[in-house]
Structures are given as C-alpha cells and as structure tokens.
mmCIF file of C-alpha atoms in Angstrom:
data_model
loop_
_atom_site.group_PDB
_atom_site.id
_atom_site.type_symbol
_atom_site.label_atom_id
_atom_site.label_comp_id
_atom_site.label_asym_id
_atom_site.label_seq_id
_atom_site.Cartn_x
_atom_site.Cartn_y
_atom_site.Cartn_z
ATOM 1 C CA MET A 1464 0.000 0.000 0.000
ATOM 2 C CA ARG A 1465 1.304 3.443 -0.937
ATOM 3 C CA LYS A 1466 2.205 5.456 2.127
ATOM 4 C CA PRO A 1467 0.862 8.971 2.600
ATOM 5 C CA CYS A 1468 2.828 11.842 1.097
ATOM 6 C CA ILE A 1469 4.365 14.235 3.637
ATOM 7 C CA GLY A 1470 5.027 17.879 2.887
ATOM 8 C CA VAL A 1471 7.956 19.369 4.810
ATOM 9 C CA TYR A 1472 7.883 23.173 4.953
ATOM 10 C CA ALA A 1473 11.303 24.120 6.281
ATOM 11 C CA HIS A 1474 13.858 26.853 6.796
ATOM 12 C CA VAL A 1475 16.346 25.253 4.421
ATOM 13 C CA SER A 1476 17.787 26.239 1.059
ATOM 14 C CA SER A 1477 18.299 22.703 -0.286
ATOM 15 C CA LEU A 1478 18.678 19.061 0.706
ATOM 16 C CA ASP A 1479 22.367 19.765 1.320
ATOM 17 C CA ASP A 1480 21.780 22.649 3.714
ATOM 18 C CA SER A 1481 23.825 22.207 6.905
ATOM 19 C CA PHE A 1482 24.091 25.849 7.968
ATOM 20 C CA GLY A 1483 22.516 25.317 11.388
ATOM 21 C CA GLY A 1484 21.004 22.734 13.678
ATOM 22 C CA VAL A 1485 17.465 23.174 12.322
ATOM 23 C CA GLU A 1486 18.727 22.706 8.764
ATOM 24 C CA VAL A 1487 20.723 19.586 9.607
ATOM 25 C CA PHE A 1488 17.816 17.956 11.430
ATOM 26 C CA THR A 1489 15.421 18.823 8.605
ATOM 27 C CA THR A 1490 17.543 17.188 5.924
ATOM 28 C CA ARG A 1491 18.033 14.122 8.120
ATOM 29 C CA LEU A 1492 14.341 13.782 8.901
ATOM 30 C CA VAL A 1493 13.353 14.208 5.251
ATOM 31 C CA SER A 1494 15.785 11.485 4.154
ATOM 32 C CA GLN A 1495 14.580 9.128 6.882
ATOM 33 C CA LEU A 1496 10.917 9.631 5.969
ATOM 34 C CA ALA A 1497 11.772 8.783 2.361
ATOM 35 C CA LYS A 1498 13.665 5.661 3.464
ATOM 36 C CA LEU A 1499 10.499 4.539 5.249
ATOM 37 C CA GLY A 1500 8.676 4.694 1.933
ATOM 38 C CA HIS A 1501 6.860 8.017 2.278
ATOM 39 C CA PRO A 1502 6.748 10.285 -0.761
ATOM 40 C CA VAL A 1503 8.217 13.532 0.604
ATOM 41 C CA VAL A 1504 8.052 17.042 -0.840
ATOM 42 C CA LEU A 1505 10.560 19.453 0.698
ATOM 43 C CA HIS A 1506 9.387 23.071 0.461
ATOM 44 C CA ALA A 1507 12.740 24.893 0.773
ATOM 45 C CA LEU A 1508 11.448 28.169 2.192
ATOM 46 C CA ALA A 1509 14.930 29.596 2.812
ATOM 47 C CA SER A 1510 16.032 29.214 -0.810
ATOM 48 C CA THR A 1511 16.990 32.421 -2.586
ATOM 49 C CA LEU A 1512 14.808 34.085 -5.162
ATOM 50 C CA GLY A 1513 17.507 33.387 -7.759
ATOM 51 C CA THR A 1514 16.835 29.672 -7.414
ATOM 52 C CA ALA A 1515 13.279 30.156 -8.642
ATOM 53 C CA VAL A 1516 14.073 32.841 -11.222
ATOM 54 C CA HIS A 1517 17.038 31.235 -12.949
ATOM 55 C CA GLY A 1518 16.259 27.584 -12.305
ATOM 56 C CA ALA A 1519 13.160 25.458 -12.741
ATOM 57 C CA ARG A 1520 10.402 26.720 -10.431
ATOM 58 C CA GLU A 1521 8.553 23.428 -10.686
ATOM 59 C CA PRO A 1522 9.356 20.818 -7.994
ATOM 60 C CA SER A 1523 12.240 18.607 -9.020
ATOM 61 C CA PRO A 1524 13.535 15.222 -7.838
ATOM 62 C CA GLY A 1525 16.266 15.557 -5.253
ATOM 63 C CA ARG A 1526 18.582 13.179 -3.447
ATOM 64 C CA ASP A 1527 17.040 10.017 -1.964
ATOM 65 C CA GLY A 1528 13.967 10.408 -4.160
ATOM 66 C CA VAL A 1529 12.743 13.493 -2.264
ATOM 67 C CA THR A 1530 10.955 16.110 -4.378
ATOM 68 C CA VAL A 1531 12.283 19.627 -3.728
ATOM 69 C CA PHE A 1532 10.357 22.857 -4.347
ATOM 70 C CA HIS A 1533 12.116 26.245 -4.422
ATOM 71 C CA PRO A 1534 9.376 28.899 -4.155
ATOM 72 C CA ARG A 1535 9.453 32.502 -5.364
ATOM 73 C CA SER A 1536 8.070 33.568 -1.974
ATOM 74 C CA GLY A 1537 5.489 35.908 -3.429
ATOM 75 C CA PRO A 1538 4.068 38.122 -4.696
ATOM 76 C CA GLY A 1539 2.856 39.023 -1.207
ATOM 77 C CA PHE A 1540 2.103 36.628 1.631
ATOM 78 C CA ASP A 1541 -0.887 35.315 -0.295
ATOM 79 C CA GLY A 1542 1.470 34.459 -3.133
ATOM 80 C CA CYS A 1543 3.729 32.581 -0.691
ATOM 81 C CA VAL A 1544 0.805 30.479 0.456
ATOM 82 C CA ARG A 1545 -0.716 30.002 -2.982
ATOM 83 C CA GLU A 1546 2.420 28.655 -4.684
ATOM 84 C CA ASN A 1547 3.152 26.206 -1.858
ATOM 85 C CA ALA A 1548 -0.486 25.145 -1.591
ATOM 86 C CA GLU A 1549 -0.543 24.373 -5.316
ATOM 87 C CA VAL A 1550 2.432 22.037 -4.908
ATOM 88 C CA SER A 1551 0.981 20.400 -1.785
ATOM 89 C CA LEU A 1552 -2.316 19.806 -3.557
ATOM 90 C CA ARG A 1553 -0.682 18.479 -6.719
ATOM 91 C CA HIS A 1554 1.398 15.963 -4.762
ATOM 92 C CA ASP A 1555 -1.515 15.035 -2.489
ATOM 93 C CA GLU A 1556 0.407 15.832 0.694
ATOM 94 C CA GLN A 1557 -1.657 14.391 3.542
ATOM 95 C CA ILE A 1558 0.143 16.206 6.327
ATOM 96 C CA ILE A 1559 2.494 19.167 6.637
ATOM 97 C CA PHE A 1560 5.567 19.187 8.886
ATOM 98 C CA ALA A 1561 6.742 22.766 9.621
ATOM 99 C CA LEU A 1562 10.352 23.230 10.725
ATOM 100 C CA GLY A 1563 11.181 26.875 11.247
ATOM 101 C CA ILE A 1564 13.328 29.220 13.267
ATOM 102 C CA ARG A 1565 12.467 32.128 15.556
ATOM 103 C CA ASP A 1566 11.220 34.105 12.531
ATOM 104 C CA PRO A 1567 7.639 32.801 12.143
ATOM 105 C CA HIS A 1568 7.465 32.878 8.321
ATOM 106 C CA VAL A 1569 7.765 29.112 7.781
ATOM 107 C CA TYR A 1570 5.078 28.387 10.365
ATOM 108 C CA GLN A 1571 2.784 31.096 8.994
ATOM 109 C CA VAL A 1572 2.964 29.734 5.446
ATOM 110 C CA ALA A 1573 2.534 26.120 6.577
ATOM 111 C CA LEU A 1574 -0.397 26.859 8.887
ATOM 112 C CA GLU A 1575 -2.272 28.973 6.347
ATOM 113 C CA THR A 1576 -1.684 26.333 3.651
ATOM 114 C CA GLY A 1577 -2.957 23.651 6.008
ATOM 115 C CA ARG A 1578 -6.054 25.721 6.772
ATOM 116 C CA ARG A 1579 -6.848 26.292 3.097
ATOM 117 C CA LEU A 1580 -6.296 22.663 2.097
ATOM 118 C CA GLY A 1581 -7.738 21.071 5.214
ATOM 119 C CA ARG A 1582 -4.438 19.346 6.050
ATOM 120 C CA PRO A 1583 -3.081 18.850 9.587
ATOM 121 C CA VAL A 1584 0.089 20.775 10.446
ATOM 122 C CA VAL A 1585 2.775 19.494 12.813
ATOM 123 C CA SER A 1586 5.082 22.299 13.992
ATOM 124 C CA PHE A 1587 8.571 21.462 15.265
ATOM 125 C CA VAL A 1588 9.638 24.175 17.726
ATOM 126 C CA TYR A 1589 13.183 24.755 19.007
ATOM 127 C CA ASN A 1590 13.286 28.405 20.078
ATOM 128 C CA SER A 1591 13.871 28.586 23.807
ATOM 129 C CA LEU A 1592 13.141 31.504 26.100
ATOM 130 C CA ASN A 1593 16.883 31.727 26.759
ATOM 131 C CA GLU A 1594 17.457 32.443 23.078
ATOM 132 C CA ARG A 1595 14.714 35.067 22.919
ATOM 133 C CA LEU A 1596 15.954 36.814 26.063
ATOM 134 C CA PHE A 1597 19.463 36.983 24.688
ATOM 135 C CA ARG A 1598 18.439 38.062 21.197
ATOM 136 C CA ALA A 1599 16.289 40.841 22.668
ATOM 137 C CA GLN A 1600 19.518 42.598 23.653
ATOM 138 C CA LEU A 1601 20.329 43.168 19.966
ATOM 139 C CA ALA A 1602 18.462 45.242 17.413
ATOM 140 C CA ASN A 1603 18.605 45.234 13.624
ATOM 141 C CA ARG A 1604 19.729 48.659 12.441
ATOM 142 C CA THR A 1605 19.769 47.435 8.834
ATOM 143 C CA ASN A 1606 19.511 43.967 7.309
ATOM 144 C CA TYR A 1607 23.251 43.598 7.821
ATOM 145 C CA LEU A 1608 23.969 45.620 10.940
ATOM 146 C CA LEU A 1609 23.204 44.612 14.510
ATOM 147 C CA GLY A 1610 23.305 47.093 17.356
ATOM 148 C CA VAL A 1611 22.651 47.217 21.075
ATOM 149 C CA ALA A 1612 18.917 47.358 21.799
ATOM 150 C CA SER A 1613 17.245 49.940 24.004
ATOM 151 C CA GLU A 1614 14.909 48.888 26.802
ATOM 152 C CA GLU A 1615 11.953 49.788 24.582
ATOM 153 C CA GLU A 1616 13.328 47.656 21.716
ATOM 154 C CA ARG A 1617 13.908 44.720 24.068
ATOM 155 C CA THR A 1618 10.342 44.881 25.340
ATOM 156 C CA GLU A 1619 8.970 45.138 21.811
ATOM 157 C CA PHE A 1620 11.069 42.194 20.580
ATOM 158 C CA LEU A 1621 10.044 39.921 23.451
ATOM 159 C CA ALA A 1622 6.369 40.787 23.068
ATOM 160 C CA ALA A 1623 6.424 40.209 19.296
ATOM 161 C CA THR A 1624 8.281 36.886 19.470
ATOM 162 C CA HIS A 1625 6.098 35.647 22.333
ATOM 163 C CA ASP A 1626 2.961 36.550 20.398
ATOM 164 C CA SER A 1627 4.088 34.898 17.153
ATOM 165 C CA LEU A 1628 5.187 31.752 18.997
ATOM 166 C CA ARG A 1629 1.890 31.596 20.876
ATOM 167 C CA ARG A 1630 -0.052 31.851 17.619
ATOM 168 C CA THR A 1631 2.028 29.024 16.125
ATOM 169 C CA LEU A 1632 1.520 26.796 19.154
ATOM 170 C CA ARG A 1633 -2.227 27.418 19.301
ATOM 171 C CA ALA A 1634 -2.857 26.934 15.567
ATOM 172 C CA SER A 1635 -0.826 23.715 15.103
ATOM 173 C CA ASP A 1636 -2.525 20.319 15.243
ATOM 174 C CA LEU A 1637 0.558 18.925 16.961
ATOM 175 C CA VAL A 1638 3.661 20.631 18.369
ATOM 176 C CA VAL A 1639 6.898 18.636 18.533
ATOM 177 C CA VAL A 1640 9.677 19.699 20.919
ATOM 178 C CA PRO A 1641 12.947 17.854 21.590
ATOM 179 C CA THR A 1642 12.919 17.846 25.409
ATOM 180 C CA ASP A 1643 10.644 18.149 28.437
ATOM 181 C CA TYR A 1644 12.456 21.408 29.115
ATOM 182 C CA MET A 1645 10.998 22.770 25.868
ATOM 183 C CA ARG A 1646 7.552 21.296 26.552
ATOM 184 C CA GLY A 1647 7.449 23.230 29.820
ATOM 185 C CA GLU A 1648 8.315 26.413 27.961
ATOM 186 C CA ALA A 1649 5.596 25.730 25.375
ATOM 187 C CA ALA A 1650 3.054 25.292 28.165
ATOM 188 C CA GLY A 1651 4.146 28.603 29.648
ATOM 189 C CA VAL A 1652 3.759 30.397 26.317
ATOM 190 C CA LEU A 1653 0.282 28.955 25.767
ATOM 191 C CA GLY A 1654 -0.740 30.208 29.183
ATOM 192 C CA ASP A 1655 -4.500 29.790 29.152
ATOM 193 C CA THR A 1656 -4.510 26.686 26.921
ATOM 194 C CA LEU A 1657 -3.582 23.189 28.074
ATOM 195 C CA ALA A 1658 -0.608 21.866 26.094
ATOM 196 C CA ALA A 1659 -2.016 18.382 25.481
ATOM 197 C CA HIS A 1660 -1.050 18.610 21.810
ATOM 198 C CA THR A 1661 2.657 19.030 22.616
ATOM 199 C CA LEU A 1662 4.848 15.964 22.004
ATOM 200 C CA VAL A 1663 8.402 15.414 23.236
ATOM 201 C CA ASN A 1664 10.357 13.683 20.491
ATOM 202 C CA PHE A 1665 14.129 14.117 20.531
ATOM 203 C CA HIS A 1666 15.666 15.000 17.176
ATOM 204 C CA GLY A 1667 17.713 11.836 16.698
ATOM 205 C CA VAL A 1668 20.966 11.414 14.805
ATOM 206 C CA PRO A 1669 21.797 8.745 12.186
ATOM 207 C CA THR A 1670 23.913 6.470 14.356
ATOM 208 C CA GLY A 1671 25.356 4.650 11.346
ATOM 209 C CA GLU A 1672 27.329 7.765 10.402
ATOM 210 C CA PHE A 1673 29.279 7.858 13.674
ATOM 211 C CA THR A 1674 31.520 5.080 15.002
ATOM 212 C CA LEU A 1675 33.060 4.759 18.463
ATOM 213 C CA VAL A 1676 36.803 5.422 18.176
ATOM 214 C CA PRO A 1677 39.010 4.033 21.004
ATOM 215 C CA ARG A 1678 41.180 6.633 22.732
ATOM 216 C CA PRO A 1679 43.724 4.711 24.834
ATOM 217 C CA GLU A 1680 45.074 7.846 26.452
ATOM 218 C CA TYR A 1681 44.113 11.461 27.008
ATOM 219 C CA ARG A 1682 45.630 13.732 24.364
ATOM 220 C CA GLY A 1683 44.166 17.009 25.606
ATOM 221 C CA THR A 1684 42.376 17.824 22.337
ATOM 222 C CA LEU A 1685 39.352 20.024 23.094
ATOM 223 C CA LEU A 1686 36.722 20.897 20.490
ATOM 224 C CA HIS A 1687 34.162 23.689 20.360
ATOM 225 C CA LEU A 1688 31.825 23.238 17.421
ATOM 226 C CA SER A 1689 28.945 25.337 16.232
ATOM 227 C CA ARG A 1690 27.451 25.018 12.793
ATOM 228 C CA MET A 1691 27.079 28.773 12.798
ATOM 229 C CA MET A 1692 29.723 30.924 14.452
ATOM 230 C CA TYR A 1693 28.070 34.237 15.219
ATOM 231 C CA PRO A 1694 30.354 36.263 17.483
ATOM 232 C CA GLN A 1695 28.027 39.268 17.614
ATOM 233 C CA ALA A 1696 25.526 37.116 19.499
ATOM 234 C CA LEU A 1697 28.234 35.675 21.775
ATOM 235 C CA SER A 1698 25.595 33.126 22.756
ATOM 236 C CA LYS A 1699 27.614 30.138 21.593
ATOM 237 C CA ASN A 1700 30.232 31.182 24.175
ATOM 238 C CA PHE A 1701 33.282 30.902 21.908
ATOM 239 C CA LEU A 1702 34.942 33.618 23.989
ATOM 240 C CA TRP A 1703 34.383 31.569 27.124
ATOM 241 C CA SER A 1704 36.121 28.568 25.518
ATOM 242 C CA CYS A 1705 39.118 30.791 24.783
ATOM 243 C CA ARG A 1706 39.177 31.844 28.443
ATOM 244 C CA LEU A 1707 39.013 28.206 29.509
ATOM 245 C CA ILE A 1708 42.015 27.161 27.415
ATOM 246 C CA ASP A 1709 43.890 30.184 28.745
ATOM 247 C CA ARG A 1710 43.069 29.162 32.332
ATOM 248 C CA LEU A 1711 44.124 25.567 31.667
ATOM 249 C CA HIS A 1712 47.447 26.772 30.311
ATOM 250 C CA GLN A 1713 48.073 28.730 33.484
ATOM 251 C CA ARG A 1714 48.378 25.364 35.241
ATOM 252 C CA ASP A 1715 51.708 23.593 35.376
ATOM 253 C CA GLY A 1716 52.021 20.908 32.732
ATOM 254 C CA ALA A 1717 48.744 21.642 30.914
ATOM 255 C CA VAL A 1718 48.555 19.718 27.626
ATOM 256 C CA GLU A 1719 45.237 20.942 26.245
ATOM 257 C CA ARG A 1720 44.685 22.530 22.857
ATOM 258 C CA LEU A 1721 41.401 23.921 21.562
ATOM 259 C CA THR A 1722 39.969 23.623 18.059
ATOM 260 C CA LEU A 1723 37.163 26.026 17.127
ATOM 261 C CA VAL A 1724 34.907 24.835 14.299
ATOM 262 C CA GLY A 1725 32.476 27.255 12.711
ATOM 263 C CA ALA A 1726 32.291 30.143 10.261
ATOM 264 C CA GLY A 1727 30.271 33.298 9.989
ATOM 265 C CA ARG A 1728 30.352 37.065 10.058
ATOM 266 C CA ASP A 1729 33.112 38.671 12.094
ATOM 267 C CA ASP A 1730 35.070 35.505 12.896
ATOM 268 C CA HIS A 1731 37.966 37.862 13.618
ATOM 269 C CA VAL A 1732 36.228 38.816 16.889
ATOM 270 C CA VAL A 1733 37.127 35.425 18.340
ATOM 271 C CA ARG A 1734 40.618 35.400 16.815
ATOM 272 C CA ASP A 1735 41.405 38.834 18.219
ATOM 273 C CA TYR A 1736 40.050 37.882 21.625
ATOM 274 C CA ALA A 1737 42.221 34.746 21.809
ATOM 275 C CA GLY A 1738 45.226 36.859 20.817
ATOM 276 C CA ARG A 1739 44.584 39.432 23.529
ATOM 277 C CA LEU A 1740 44.364 36.642 26.101
ATOM 278 C CA GLY A 1741 47.695 35.276 24.950
ATOM 279 C CA ALA A 1742 45.981 31.947 24.161
ATOM 280 C CA ALA A 1743 46.186 32.125 20.368
ATOM 281 C CA GLY A 1744 49.047 29.606 20.319
ATOM 282 C CA ALA A 1745 46.787 26.998 21.916
ATOM 283 C CA VAL A 1746 43.764 27.658 19.683
ATOM 284 C CA ASP A 1747 43.293 26.262 16.180
ATOM 285 C CA PHE A 1748 40.665 27.848 13.914
ATOM 286 C CA ALA A 1749 39.279 25.160 11.623
ATOM 287 C CA GLY A 1750 36.575 27.262 9.958
ATOM 288 C CA ALA A 1751 33.509 25.581 8.526
ATOM 289 C CA VAL A 1752 33.623 21.791 8.315
ATOM 290 C CA PRO A 1753 31.312 19.927 5.901
ATOM 291 C CA GLN A 1754 28.750 17.677 7.543
ATOM 292 C CA HIS A 1755 30.300 14.521 6.057
ATOM 293 C CA ASP A 1756 33.674 15.387 7.626
ATOM 294 C CA LEU A 1757 32.410 15.769 11.198
ATOM 295 C CA PRO A 1758 33.084 12.147 12.251
ATOM 296 C CA ARG A 1759 36.787 12.727 11.541
ATOM 297 C CA VAL A 1760 36.781 15.960 13.566
ATOM 298 C CA TYR A 1761 35.099 14.268 16.521
ATOM 299 C CA ALA A 1762 37.468 11.292 16.331
ATOM 300 C CA GLN A 1763 40.463 13.629 16.609
ATOM 301 C CA SER A 1764 39.054 15.239 19.750
ATOM 302 C CA ASP A 1765 38.991 14.019 23.340
ATOM 303 C CA VAL A 1766 36.492 16.538 24.736
ATOM 304 C CA LEU A 1767 33.610 18.447 23.162
ATOM 305 C CA LEU A 1768 32.875 21.730 24.928
ATOM 306 C CA CYS A 1769 29.168 22.665 24.882
ATOM 307 C CA PRO A 1770 29.063 25.967 26.792
ATOM 308 C CA SER A 1771 26.147 27.548 24.908
ATOM 309 C CA MET A 1772 23.062 28.532 26.868
ATOM 310 C CA MET A 1773 20.972 28.373 23.678
ATOM 311 C CA GLU A 1774 20.583 24.633 23.270
ATOM 312 C CA SER A 1775 17.026 23.346 23.372
ATOM 313 C CA SER A 1776 18.540 20.090 22.166
ATOM 314 C CA CYS A 1777 22.067 19.353 21.043
ATOM 315 C CA GLN A 1778 22.698 17.132 18.032
ATOM 316 C CA SER A 1779 26.432 17.825 18.055
ATOM 317 C CA LEU A 1780 26.548 16.515 21.630
ATOM 318 C CA LEU A 1781 25.173 13.160 20.477
ATOM 319 C CA GLU A 1782 27.288 13.064 17.330
ATOM 320 C CA ALA A 1783 30.451 13.549 19.369
ATOM 321 C CA LEU A 1784 29.336 11.092 22.045
ATOM 322 C CA LEU A 1785 28.779 8.344 19.467
ATOM 323 C CA THR A 1786 32.441 8.632 18.455
ATOM 324 C CA GLY A 1787 33.609 8.412 22.081
ATOM 325 C CA CYS A 1788 34.311 12.133 22.479
ATOM 326 C CA VAL A 1789 33.645 13.302 26.058
ATOM 327 C CA PRO A 1790 30.970 16.044 26.243
ATOM 328 C CA VAL A 1791 31.499 18.755 28.878
ATOM 329 C CA VAL A 1792 28.234 20.672 28.899
ATOM 330 C CA LEU A 1793 26.717 23.761 30.497
ATOM 331 C CA ASP A 1794 24.044 22.725 33.019
ATOM 332 C CA PHE A 1795 21.414 24.942 31.408
ATOM 333 C CA GLY A 1796 18.740 24.279 28.801
ATOM 334 C CA GLY A 1797 17.764 21.134 26.951
ATOM 335 C CA SER A 1798 21.239 19.682 26.468
ATOM 336 C CA ALA A 1799 21.577 19.295 30.246
ATOM 337 C CA GLU A 1800 18.403 17.194 30.234
ATOM 338 C CA VAL A 1801 19.898 14.913 27.578
ATOM 339 C CA MET A 1802 23.128 14.559 29.568
ATOM 340 C CA ARG A 1803 21.228 13.455 32.674
ATOM 341 C CA ARG A 1804 19.165 11.016 30.643
ATOM 342 C CA LEU A 1805 22.399 9.399 29.450
ATOM 343 C CA GLY A 1806 23.956 9.197 32.931
ATOM 344 C CA LEU A 1807 26.490 11.978 32.315
ATOM 345 C CA LYS A 1808 25.499 14.464 35.026
ATOM 346 C CA ASP A 1809 29.077 14.493 36.378
ATOM 347 C CA LEU A 1810 30.152 16.200 33.145
ATOM 348 C CA LEU A 1811 27.732 19.117 33.586
ATOM 349 C CA VAL A 1812 29.235 22.495 34.509
ATOM 350 C CA SER A 1813 27.243 24.784 36.792
ATOM 351 C CA PRO A 1814 26.061 28.058 35.204
ATOM 352 C CA VAL A 1815 26.693 31.668 36.126
ATOM 353 C CA GLU A 1816 25.376 34.914 34.659
ATOM 354 C CA ALA A 1817 28.087 36.926 32.932
ATOM 355 C CA GLN A 1818 28.664 40.029 30.846
ATOM 356 C CA GLU A 1819 30.154 39.635 27.371
ATOM 357 C CA GLY A 1820 30.732 43.196 26.259
ATOM 358 C CA PRO A 1821 27.346 44.972 26.486
ATOM 359 C CA PHE A 1822 25.372 41.726 26.652
ATOM 360 C CA THR A 1823 24.211 39.575 29.556
ATOM 361 C CA THR A 1824 24.535 35.840 28.984
ATOM 362 C CA VAL A 1825 25.026 32.606 30.917
ATOM 363 C CA VAL A 1826 28.344 30.754 30.881
ATOM 364 C CA PRO A 1827 29.825 27.747 32.695
ATOM 365 C CA ARG A 1828 31.612 28.512 35.952
ATOM 366 C CA ILE A 1829 35.169 28.412 34.743
ATOM 367 C CA GLU A 1830 36.716 26.989 37.933
ATOM 368 C CA HIS A 1831 34.144 24.177 37.886
ATOM 369 C CA ALA A 1832 34.987 23.528 34.234
ATOM 370 C CA VAL A 1833 38.688 23.336 35.102
ATOM 371 C CA GLU A 1834 37.846 20.815 37.842
ATOM 372 C CA ILE A 1835 35.913 18.647 35.365
ATOM 373 C CA ILE A 1836 38.633 18.811 32.673
ATOM 374 C CA THR A 1837 41.194 17.888 35.343
ATOM 375 C CA MET A 1838 39.032 14.957 36.462
ATOM 376 C CA VAL A 1839 38.666 13.788 32.840
ATOM 377 C CA ARG A 1840 42.412 14.020 32.385
ATOM 378 C CA GLN A 1841 43.237 12.118 35.595
ATOM 379 C CA GLU A 1842 40.483 9.486 35.335
ATOM 380 C CA TRP A 1843 40.557 8.935 31.593
ATOM 381 C CA ASP A 1844 39.896 5.196 31.658
ATOM 382 C CA ARG A 1845 36.850 5.531 33.920
ATOM 383 C CA VAL A 1846 35.449 8.475 31.981
ATOM 384 C CA THR A 1847 35.805 6.763 28.595
ATOM 385 C CA ARG A 1848 34.000 3.682 29.938
ATOM 386 C CA LEU A 1849 31.196 5.941 31.168
ATOM 387 C CA VAL A 1850 31.010 7.658 27.778
ATOM 388 C CA ALA A 1851 30.955 4.327 25.932
ATOM 389 C CA ARG A 1852 27.945 3.211 28.004
ATOM 390 C CA ALA A 1853 26.198 6.510 27.327
ATOM 391 C CA ALA A 1854 26.942 6.193 23.610
ATOM 392 C CA ALA A 1855 25.358 2.730 23.567
ATOM 393 C CA THR A 1856 22.249 4.105 25.273
ATOM 394 C CA ALA A 1857 22.081 7.013 22.838
ATOM 395 C CA ALA A 1858 22.441 4.688 19.839
ATOM 396 C CA GLU A 1859 19.539 2.597 21.127
ATOM 397 C CA GLU A 1860 17.163 5.311 22.350
ATOM 398 C CA LEU A 1861 17.993 8.466 20.396
ATOM 399 C CA SER A 1862 18.792 7.277 16.901
ATOM 400 C CA LEU A 1863 17.134 9.031 13.976
ATOM 401 C CA GLU A 1864 15.542 5.732 13.007
ATOM 402 C CA ARG A 1865 13.918 5.165 16.406
ATOM 403 C CA THR A 1866 12.835 8.738 17.035
ATOM 404 C CA THR A 1867 11.274 8.988 13.555
ATOM 405 C CA ASP A 1868 9.346 5.749 14.089
ATOM 406 C CA GLU A 1869 8.098 7.055 17.433
ATOM 407 C CA LEU A 1870 7.103 10.361 15.865
ATOM 408 C CA LEU A 1871 5.106 8.730 13.075
ATOM 409 C CA GLY A 1872 3.477 6.328 15.527
ATOM 410 C CA GLU A 1873 2.236 9.198 17.681
ATOM 411 C CA VAL A 1874 1.032 11.150 14.645
ATOM 412 C CA ARG A 1875 -1.024 8.101 13.609
ATOM 413 C CA ARG A 1876 -2.414 7.561 17.121
ATOM 414 C CA ARG A 1877 -3.655 11.151 17.111
ATOM 415 C CA GLY A 1878 -5.450 10.549 13.813
ATOM 416 C CA LEU A 1879 -3.312 12.992 11.829
ATOM 417 C CA LEU A 1880 -1.926 10.449 9.327
ATOM 418 C CA GLY A 1881 -3.330 7.365 7.634
ATOM 419 C CA ALA A 1882 -2.583 3.769 8.644
ATOM 420 C CA GLY A 1883 0.253 3.553 6.157
ATOM 421 C CA GLY A 1884 2.262 6.012 8.234
ATOM 422 C CA SER A 1885 5.097 3.736 9.425
ATOM 423 C CA ARG A 1886 6.901 0.524 8.747
#
C-alpha cells in the first residue's frame, strides 16, 4: 500500500543545507521519511529568489527520491501560500511538517496552507526563552547591521516573538519539541490553553554515520563546534572557551589545545580575543567543516565543549558522544536534560550569569569547568568507559531511526496520518 505523502515546509535552502542545527535535522528527517517509503516534498522556504528565477520553479527530484520545491516567496504573503499550496495539492500531501526558526514565516505559510487545504500541520519548535531573552539585547539597524537594543526595543522584541510563537503553538494540530524542558516552555507560552497537543520527540541522529573510536590515552584535544559561528551574538560562548584554554594553560604541565569549528560574520572577533588573552598559540581555527567530515573531527578530539546557553537540544553533543568524544556541557537548557538522561550528570558544569561586552549571557563557571577537565584528564579510563555506556544508550534510544518511528506512531495515534504512516 502506498504510504501517505508528507510535505515538509522548512527553513532550508536545499537538501544539502547544513548551515545550522534546524537545517541539519530537517535534511536528516526528510531522508529518513523517504527511506520509510513516504513520498516527501521538501518546500525549501529559505532558498533564494535566484533559485526560482534562474532555475526550474517546478518541484524537481532531489537526493534520496525526495521532491524539492524552491518557491518565489510571493508576490505578497498570499502568493507565498498560494504557490506552496498548489504544490501540496498536486502531490496530495496528507500532512504538513513545519520546521522553522524564531522568525515565524515558515510556520505562517505552513499553517495557512494547512487551513486552506484542510491538512493537519505538525510544527517542530526549538526556540527557547533563553534564546529570545538573549536576542532581545540586539536590534537590527539594517539587514546587515546589529546594534545594542534599548529597553523599549527589548520589550517590543520579546512581546512580538512571544505573540508569534503563541499563535504558532495554538494553531498547530501537533507541536513537537525535543525535550521536556521545551515542553514546559511551550506550556508557559500557551498560558491559558492546556498543552495536550505538545509531544516530546528528541531529534535523533543517524547512528550509522558515527563510530566509536578508542582513545587509549588522554591527548588534551578540546573541540568547540557550532554550525554557525556568530560572534556578535556571543551566545555560543566561543569567547568563554578561549578563556578556559587560557586558564588551563596557566596550570603547570597543561597539555590541552582547543579547536574552534564554525564560520560566519566577524570571525575575527574570536581570533582577536584569543590573541589578547595570549591563548592564540593553543587555539586552532578550523573554519567551517562539511557535515560529512564531522566524524573525523570528533574522532580527533577528546572533549567536546558545549558551553552555549541556547541549546534546546544538542545534536552535536550526540554526534560527538557516538564517536567516544567526552561532552562537557553547560548545566542549562535542553542539552543538560539529555546529559542526565544518558547518565552523564558528572560532566555538567554549573552556570553563572556573565557580561560579554554589552550583553548579559550565561556561561559555565570556569573553575568548575577546570575541575571537570582535570578529572577527565586524571580518570581517563573511567570516563571513557562511562562515555561508551552513554553512547550505547544514545544509539539505542535516540537514533534518527527510532525517534522517527516514534514520531510517526504518535502522529497516527492522534489521527493525523493514515494507517500507512510507518513501517
């Protein structure tokens, strides 16, 4: 029996988009749905206008048999909805999955299309209150220039993002969040509406792409990886990682080196900061690393630093863990929940509020982080055994294959997808 077609409305530019965590998860989920036998149409709502103007605007076959549609995004919002609705109707999409970012455009288009066509919409939500509170401290002066926000601008930003998120949550037939931490936030945003339509389903990783690599001894190779380095935001805490390596090198006999992986505007901010600390000699700047090359990067590293307060879930944490890389994680947000679930609470670093330039953020307590790195260094055999057990648990419980099956099963149980919705 032919399985129902699934439309995926997403903040991606193509099936190869790996610019950020949302993009990586989207492309993984789309490929997994297709492997399960579902016809899938990817509506690439972050693709540039040039894609539609100079290339074929009609949907075209993509990798893994997924059909990809690059819209013109207009004219007007009605035009955005109309062109996507035409494709959804033509391909007989029975359900729409919406995977967006803080900007509500993807959700708005998906929800209005679903309303017009009478199709259920499942919205995947990742934007935590921590992210919104931090981002409220910045203001767009132009499309390319960020500045420090006034109190009035902060209030306006928080009210607007809260309102748009609330509308998305209320209008969706099902809301999918990666952690209980995020489900609690969704319930708080809804306020006067019970959040019974909110499902916790962790965004799994394809375990077959990552293999456990034995590390007989501690080499002191630390890794800080973000798919999008954005120093103006400072929220990924790259500057904190530079301070940590500097503090470690103030100890006698420190062996640690730090590799920073990521690329974006104003990368020189981090380079200059490391130089001013005097830590530049212990920091390697790897730039952007293609998705297919990440297993090698993880295998060359002993410790993955996850100091960002932004994480509602952390795919890089699991990717690194599956290779045997030791995650040292800020005890804040959804990634801390995942660490506890995997029995790795001893590798969580307590948080503290800090100022990074004009911005307030949350960072790991650096002395606690030094204690944990020292413990990892001195108890390497015990720690690697602990990590291997956690990796086995993650491979069993949090694989892309298992989490996708669980997602489709719940969608069917709620009557949003036909009986052909899973294996």
